[in-house]
mmCIF file of C-alpha atoms in Angstrom:
data_model
loop_
_atom_site.group_PDB
_atom_site.id
_atom_site.type_symbol
_atom_site.label_atom_id
_atom_site.label_comp_id
_atom_site.label_asym_id
_atom_site.label_seq_id
_atom_site.Cartn_x
_atom_site.Cartn_y
_atom_site.Cartn_z
ATOM 1 C CA MET A 20 0.000 0.000 0.000
ATOM 2 C CA LYS A 21 1.153 3.511 -0.828
ATOM 3 C CA ALA A 22 0.318 6.253 1.640
ATOM 4 C CA ILE A 23 -0.281 9.336 -0.475
ATOM 5 C CA GLY A 24 -0.037 12.323 1.813
ATOM 6 C CA TYR A 25 -1.603 15.643 0.884
ATOM 7 C CA CYS A 26 -0.731 18.830 2.790
ATOM 8 C CA ARG A 27 -2.029 22.363 2.312
ATOM 9 C CA VAL A 28 -1.672 25.754 3.963
ATOM 10 C CA SER A 29 -3.458 28.788 2.599
ATOM 11 C CA THR A 30 -1.833 31.513 4.746
ATOM 12 C CA GLU A 31 1.390 32.160 6.606
ATOM 13 C CA GLY A 32 -0.621 32.282 9.817
ATOM 14 C CA GLN A 33 -1.309 28.582 9.586
ATOM 15 C CA ALA A 34 2.378 27.927 10.161
ATOM 16 C CA VAL A 35 1.875 28.714 13.830
ATOM 17 C CA ASP A 36 -1.587 27.327 14.562
ATOM 18 C CA GLY A 37 -0.722 23.630 14.648
ATOM 19 C CA VAL A 38 -1.358 22.778 11.002
ATOM 20 C CA SER A 39 1.886 23.906 9.377
ATOM 21 C CA MET A 40 3.273 21.852 6.511
ATOM 22 C CA ASP A 41 5.753 20.191 8.877
ATOM 23 C CA ALA A 42 3.021 19.327 11.387
ATOM 24 C CA GLN A 43 0.802 17.814 8.692
ATOM 25 C CA GLU A 44 3.657 15.839 7.172
ATOM 26 C CA ALA A 45 4.694 14.441 10.568
ATOM 27 C CA LYS A 46 1.150 13.191 11.283
ATOM 28 C CA ILE A 47 0.887 11.585 7.854
ATOM 29 C CA ARG A 48 4.251 9.819 8.152
ATOM 30 C CA ALA A 49 3.296 8.543 11.619
ATOM 31 C CA TRP A 50 0.079 7.043 10.223
ATOM 32 C CA ALA A 51 1.975 5.461 7.335
ATOM 33 C CA GLU A 52 4.476 3.845 9.693
ATOM 34 C CA LEU A 53 1.755 2.596 12.030
ATOM 35 C CA ASN A 54 -0.138 1.035 9.120
ATOM 36 C CA ASN A 55 2.935 -0.519 7.478
ATOM 37 C CA ALA A 56 2.749 1.489 4.269
ATOM 38 C CA ASP A 57 5.225 0.286 1.644
ATOM 39 C CA GLU A 58 5.801 3.783 0.321
ATOM 40 C CA VAL A 59 4.991 7.366 1.301
ATOM 41 C CA LEU A 60 4.396 10.019 -1.345
ATOM 42 C CA LEU A 61 3.860 13.615 -0.271
ATOM 43 C CA PHE A 62 2.121 16.341 -2.265
ATOM 44 C CA THR A 63 1.850 19.922 -1.013
ATOM 45 C CA ASP A 64 -0.086 23.021 -2.048
ATOM 46 C CA ALA A 65 1.340 26.093 -0.336
ATOM 47 C CA GLY A 66 -0.506 29.391 -0.140
ATOM 48 C CA ILE A 67 -3.550 28.050 -1.999
ATOM 49 C CA SER A 68 -7.138 28.323 -0.807
ATOM 50 C CA GLY A 69 -9.140 25.141 -0.311
ATOM 51 C CA LYS A 70 -12.280 26.671 -1.805
ATOM 52 C CA ARG A 71 -11.862 24.800 -5.093
ATOM 53 C CA ALA A 72 -10.257 21.428 -5.723
ATOM 54 C CA ASP A 73 -9.575 21.905 -9.420
ATOM 55 C CA ASN A 74 -7.156 24.826 -8.949
ATOM 56 C CA ARG A 75 -4.756 22.895 -6.701
ATOM 57 C CA PRO A 76 -2.121 21.153 -8.842
ATOM 58 C CA ALA A 77 -0.629 19.073 -6.022
ATOM 59 C CA LEU A 78 -4.053 17.678 -5.079
ATOM 60 C CA GLN A 79 -4.721 16.707 -8.686
ATOM 61 C CA ASP A 80 -1.308 15.001 -8.839
ATOM 62 C CA ALA A 81 -2.052 13.154 -5.589
ATOM 63 C CA LEU A 82 -5.343 11.844 -6.971
ATOM 64 C CA LYS A 83 -3.638 10.687 -10.177
ATOM 65 C CA ALA A 84 -0.993 8.850 -8.139
ATOM 66 C CA ALA A 85 -3.617 6.813 -6.273
ATOM 67 C CA SER A 86 -4.262 3.264 -7.409
ATOM 68 C CA ARG A 87 -5.979 0.166 -6.026
ATOM 69 C CA GLY A 88 -5.111 -0.490 -2.390
ATOM 70 C CA ASP A 89 -3.560 2.945 -1.802
ATOM 71 C CA ALA A 90 -4.773 5.576 0.660
ATOM 72 C CA LEU A 91 -4.908 9.355 0.365
ATOM 73 C CA VAL A 92 -4.016 10.632 3.839
ATOM 74 C CA VAL A 93 -4.722 14.169 5.072
ATOM 75 C CA TYR A 94 -4.302 15.855 8.431
ATOM 76 C CA SER A 95 -7.939 16.992 8.362
ATOM 77 C CA LEU A 96 -10.799 17.325 5.900
ATOM 78 C CA SER A 97 -10.313 21.098 5.990
ATOM 79 C CA ARG A 98 -6.937 20.560 4.284
ATOM 80 C CA LEU A 99 -8.652 18.534 1.576
ATOM 81 C CA ALA A 100 -11.701 20.678 0.764
ATOM 82 C CA ARG A 101 -13.852 23.462 2.141
ATOM 83 C CA SER A 102 -17.223 21.904 1.292
ATOM 84 C CA THR A 103 -18.791 18.519 1.921
ATOM 85 C CA LYS A 104 -19.712 18.373 -1.754
ATOM 86 C CA ASP A 105 -16.070 18.655 -2.859
ATOM 87 C CA THR A 106 -14.931 16.200 -0.189
ATOM 88 C CA LEU A 107 -17.436 13.621 -1.404
ATOM 89 C CA ALA A 108 -16.411 14.201 -5.028
ATOM 90 C CA ILE A 109 -12.771 13.549 -4.110
ATOM 91 C CA ALA A 110 -13.737 10.410 -2.189
ATOM 92 C CA GLU A 111 -15.720 9.156 -5.189
ATOM 93 C CA ALA A 112 -12.732 9.795 -7.474
ATOM 94 C CA LEU A 113 -10.561 7.737 -5.128
ATOM 95 C CA ASP A 114 -13.161 4.974 -4.953
ATOM 96 C CA ARG A 115 -13.176 4.697 -8.748
ATOM 97 C CA ARG A 116 -9.439 4.049 -8.553
ATOM 98 C CA GLY A 117 -9.890 1.488 -5.785
ATOM 99 C CA ALA A 118 -8.168 3.779 -3.266
ATOM 100 C CA ASP A 119 -9.251 4.933 0.185
ATOM 101 C CA LEU A 120 -9.415 8.211 2.101
ATOM 102 C CA VAL A 121 -7.976 8.770 5.566
ATOM 103 C CA SER A 122 -8.504 11.983 7.544
ATOM 104 C CA LEU A 123 -6.553 11.885 10.785
ATOM 105 C CA SER A 124 -8.277 14.650 12.769
ATOM 106 C CA GLU A 125 -11.816 13.362 12.135
ATOM 107 C CA ARG A 126 -10.685 9.719 12.391
ATOM 108 C CA ILE A 127 -12.256 8.907 9.040
ATOM 109 C CA ASP A 128 -10.677 5.856 7.471
ATOM 110 C CA THR A 129 -12.468 4.220 4.559
ATOM 111 C CA THR A 130 -10.074 1.269 4.690
ATOM 112 C CA THR A 131 -12.288 0.008 7.549
ATOM 113 C CA ALA A 132 -15.990 -0.894 7.592
ATOM 114 C CA ALA A 133 -16.669 1.665 10.338
ATOM 115 C CA GLY A 134 -14.891 4.364 8.360
ATOM 116 C CA LYS A 135 -16.949 3.609 5.273
ATOM 117 C CA MET A 136 -20.139 3.845 7.345
ATOM 118 C CA VAL A 137 -19.155 7.264 8.739
ATOM 119 C CA PHE A 138 -18.446 8.537 5.260
ATOM 120 C CA ARG A 139 -21.760 7.233 3.912
ATOM 121 C CA MET A 140 -23.549 9.046 6.736
ATOM 122 C CA LEU A 141 -21.697 12.193 5.727
ATOM 123 C CA ALA A 142 -22.930 11.730 2.158
ATOM 124 C CA VAL A 143 -26.540 11.245 3.293
ATOM 125 C CA LEU A 144 -26.420 14.361 5.477
ATOM 126 C CA SER A 145 -24.952 16.359 2.605
ATOM 127 C CA GLU A 146 -27.732 15.248 0.258
ATOM 128 C CA PHE A 147 -30.345 16.079 2.921
ATOM 129 C CA GLU A 148 -28.869 19.561 3.317
ATOM 130 C CA ARG A 149 -28.964 20.178 -0.458
ATOM 131 C CA ASP A 150 -32.602 19.021 -0.612
ATOM 132 C CA GLN A 151 -33.540 21.382 2.223
ATOM 133 C CA VAL A 152 -31.913 24.320 0.447
ATOM 134 C CA SER A 153 -33.789 23.479 -2.768
ATOM 135 C CA GLU A 154 -37.069 23.165 -0.881
ATOM 136 C CA ARG A 155 -36.598 26.529 0.855
ATOM 137 C CA THR A 156 -35.742 28.148 -2.476
ATOM 138 C CA ARG A 157 -38.871 26.760 -4.160
ATOM 139 C CA PHE A 158 -41.041 27.923 -1.254
ATOM 140 C CA ALA A 159 -39.536 31.419 -1.337
ATOM 141 C CA LEU A 160 -40.101 31.721 -5.089
ATOM 142 C CA ARG A 161 -43.718 30.554 -4.775
ATOM 143 C CA TYR A 162 -44.314 33.093 -2.015
ATOM 144 C CA LYS A 163 -42.793 35.923 -4.059
ATOM 145 C CA ARG A 164 -44.862 35.019 -7.098
ATOM 146 C CA SER A 165 -48.055 34.832 -5.036
ATOM 147 C CA ALA A 166 -47.266 38.328 -3.740
ATOM 148 C CA GLY A 167 -46.777 39.566 -7.294
ATOM 149 C CA GLU A 168 -43.020 40.016 -6.977
ATOM 150 C CA LYS A 169 -40.735 39.368 -9.935
ATOM 151 C CA THR A 170 -38.379 36.458 -9.210
ATOM 152 C CA GLY A 171 -35.883 36.891 -12.019
ATOM 153 C CA GLY A 172 -35.796 36.172 -15.716
ATOM 154 C CA ALA A 173 -38.081 37.631 -18.363
ATOM 155 C CA VAL A 174 -41.498 39.002 -17.465
ATOM 156 C CA PRO A 175 -43.953 36.194 -18.339
ATOM 157 C CA TYR A 176 -46.476 36.703 -21.122
ATOM 158 C CA GLY A 177 -49.737 37.988 -19.668
ATOM 159 C CA PHE A 178 -48.011 40.331 -17.225
ATOM 160 C CA ARG A 179 -46.053 43.570 -17.135
ATOM 161 C CA LEU A 180 -43.671 44.966 -14.544
ATOM 162 C CA GLU A 181 -44.652 47.939 -12.381
ATOM 163 C CA ASP A 182 -42.416 49.092 -9.507
ATOM 164 C CA GLY A 183 -40.782 45.669 -9.306
ATOM 165 C CA HIS A 184 -44.114 43.829 -9.121
ATOM 166 C CA LEU A 185 -45.921 41.773 -11.732
ATOM 167 C CA VAL A 186 -49.344 43.055 -12.728
ATOM 168 C CA GLU A 187 -51.690 41.522 -15.265
ATOM 169 C CA ASP A 188 -51.693 42.915 -18.784
ATOM 170 C CA ALA A 189 -55.359 42.934 -19.814
ATOM 171 C CA ASN A 190 -54.817 42.348 -23.531
ATOM 172 C CA GLU A 191 -52.228 39.596 -23.050
ATOM 173 C CA GLN A 192 -54.455 37.913 -20.452
ATOM 174 C CA LYS A 193 -57.177 37.702 -23.105
ATOM 175 C CA ALA A 194 -54.676 36.012 -25.425
ATOM 176 C CA VAL A 195 -53.724 33.565 -22.659
ATOM 177 C CA ALA A 196 -57.388 32.761 -21.978
ATOM 178 C CA LEU A 197 -57.903 32.098 -25.688
ATOM 179 C CA MET A 198 -54.857 29.776 -25.785
ATOM 180 C CA LEU A 199 -56.184 27.748 -22.859
ATOM 181 C CA LYS A 200 -59.682 27.501 -24.347
ATOM 182 C CA LEU A 201 -58.398 26.417 -27.747
ATOM 183 C CA ARG A 202 -56.117 23.811 -26.154
ATOM 184 C CA THR A 203 -59.057 22.437 -24.165
ATOM 185 C CA ASP A 204 -61.032 22.236 -27.410
ATOM 186 C CA GLY A 205 -58.248 20.101 -28.885
ATOM 187 C CA ALA A 206 -56.552 22.644 -31.143
ATOM 188 C CA THR A 207 -52.921 22.066 -32.123
ATOM 189 C CA LEU A 208 -50.193 24.571 -31.296
ATOM 190 C CA ARG A 209 -50.139 25.730 -34.910
ATOM 191 C CA GLU A 210 -53.929 26.157 -34.930
ATOM 192 C CA ILE A 211 -53.747 28.174 -31.711
ATOM 193 C CA GLY A 212 -51.096 30.418 -33.252
ATOM 194 C CA THR A 213 -53.177 30.910 -36.409
ATOM 195 C CA ARG A 214 -56.189 31.946 -34.320
ATOM 196 C CA LEU A 215 -54.115 34.422 -32.283
ATOM 197 C CA GLU A 216 -52.858 35.949 -35.526
ATOM 198 C CA ALA A 217 -56.397 36.174 -36.920
ATOM 199 C CA ASP A 218 -57.632 37.930 -33.768
ATOM 200 C CA GLY A 219 -54.795 40.459 -33.919
ATOM 201 C CA TYR A 220 -52.855 39.428 -30.808
ATOM 202 C CA LEU A 221 -49.125 40.221 -30.874
ATOM 203 C CA THR A 222 -46.263 38.255 -29.369
ATOM 204 C CA ARG A 223 -44.130 39.755 -26.598
ATOM 205 C CA SER A 224 -41.671 40.802 -29.319
ATOM 206 C CA GLY A 225 -44.426 42.720 -31.076
ATOM 207 C CA LEU A 226 -44.676 40.254 -33.954
ATOM 208 C CA SER A 227 -47.955 39.209 -35.526
ATOM 209 C CA ARG A 228 -46.600 35.731 -36.382
ATOM 210 C CA TRP A 229 -47.110 33.157 -33.622
ATOM 211 C CA HIS A 230 -44.664 30.257 -33.927
ATOM 212 C CA PRO A 231 -45.872 26.969 -32.350
ATOM 213 C CA LYS A 232 -42.779 26.952 -30.078
ATOM 214 C CA VAL A 233 -43.761 30.347 -28.642
ATOM 215 C CA VAL A 234 -47.280 29.099 -27.908
ATOM 216 C CA ALA A 235 -45.870 25.919 -26.327
ATOM 217 C CA ALA A 236 -43.501 27.883 -24.062
ATOM 218 C CA ILE A 237 -46.321 30.093 -22.755
ATOM 219 C CA LEU A 238 -48.620 27.137 -22.077
ATOM 220 C CA LYS A 239 -45.794 25.226 -20.374
ATOM 221 C CA ARG A 240 -45.099 28.168 -18.062
ATOM 222 C CA ILE A 241 -48.799 28.448 -17.193
ATOM 223 C CA ASP A 242 -48.999 24.718 -16.401
ATOM 224 C CA ARG A 243 -45.892 24.958 -14.196
ATOM 225 C CA ASP A 244 -47.252 27.945 -12.267
ATOM 226 C CA GLN A 245 -50.581 26.197 -11.717
ATOM 227 C CA ALA A 246 -48.832 23.063 -10.453
ATOM 228 C CA GLU A 247 -46.744 25.102 -8.002
ATOM 229 C CA ARG A 248 -49.821 26.920 -6.686
ATOM 230 C CA ALA A 249 -51.553 23.582 -6.182
ATOM 231 C CA THR A 250 -48.712 22.342 -3.944
ATOM 232 C CA ALA A 251 -48.124 25.626 -2.099
#
C-alpha cells in the first residue's frame, strides 16, 4: 500500500496554529508507519485556498498517483476541501481508482468498515442539506410570485412589470385565456397560433406571427405555475 499524503496551507498564519506543513507531514508519516505502508508520497499546495479542488495542482497530482489499495491521507478534511460536496467528489474519485481516504483529525478511514459507514452518513447528510436548500428556495419563489413580486428572468407573457411587481396585462391575459380555451377544445399549437394571428394578438416581441414553439412555451409556463400553486 502507498500512503499518499496531501498537505495544504493557505496563509502564513497557519504555520503557527498547529497545522503547518511540517506538522501535517509528521502526522501523515506517523500514520503510514503505524499502518505498514510500503511507500509514502507527499504532495503539497502552499498558499492556496481550499475553496476549489480543481485549482490545486498538487491535489490533482495526488489523486492521479492513487491506485488500487492505496490511501490518500490528510491531516484533516479542511486541508482537503472546504465543502462537503467537494470532499465527497474527491472520495468518489478515489473509490473509482480502488483507493481509500484517511482523515486523521476526524478519524475517518475508509479502509475500515466503520470508516466507510461514517463517510456514507456524511454523504446522506450532505444530500439532505442540499434538498432542504432546494425546498426553501422553491417555497420562497412561490411566495414571491403569489405576492406579485418578480423572481428573475423575463417578465412572463400575460403580465407587465410595475415598480418591481408583476401586474396583469389585460390584452395579453385575453390572449392567454384564448390559448387555454383552444387547447381544451383540442386545437394544435399551430392552430392556436393561427387563431391568435387572426384575432390580432401580438407576441411579446411585437410580432404578428405566432410560432408553435412560442405558444408551447407560454402554455408550459402556465402549467408549471398552476402546479406550483396547487402544492403551495
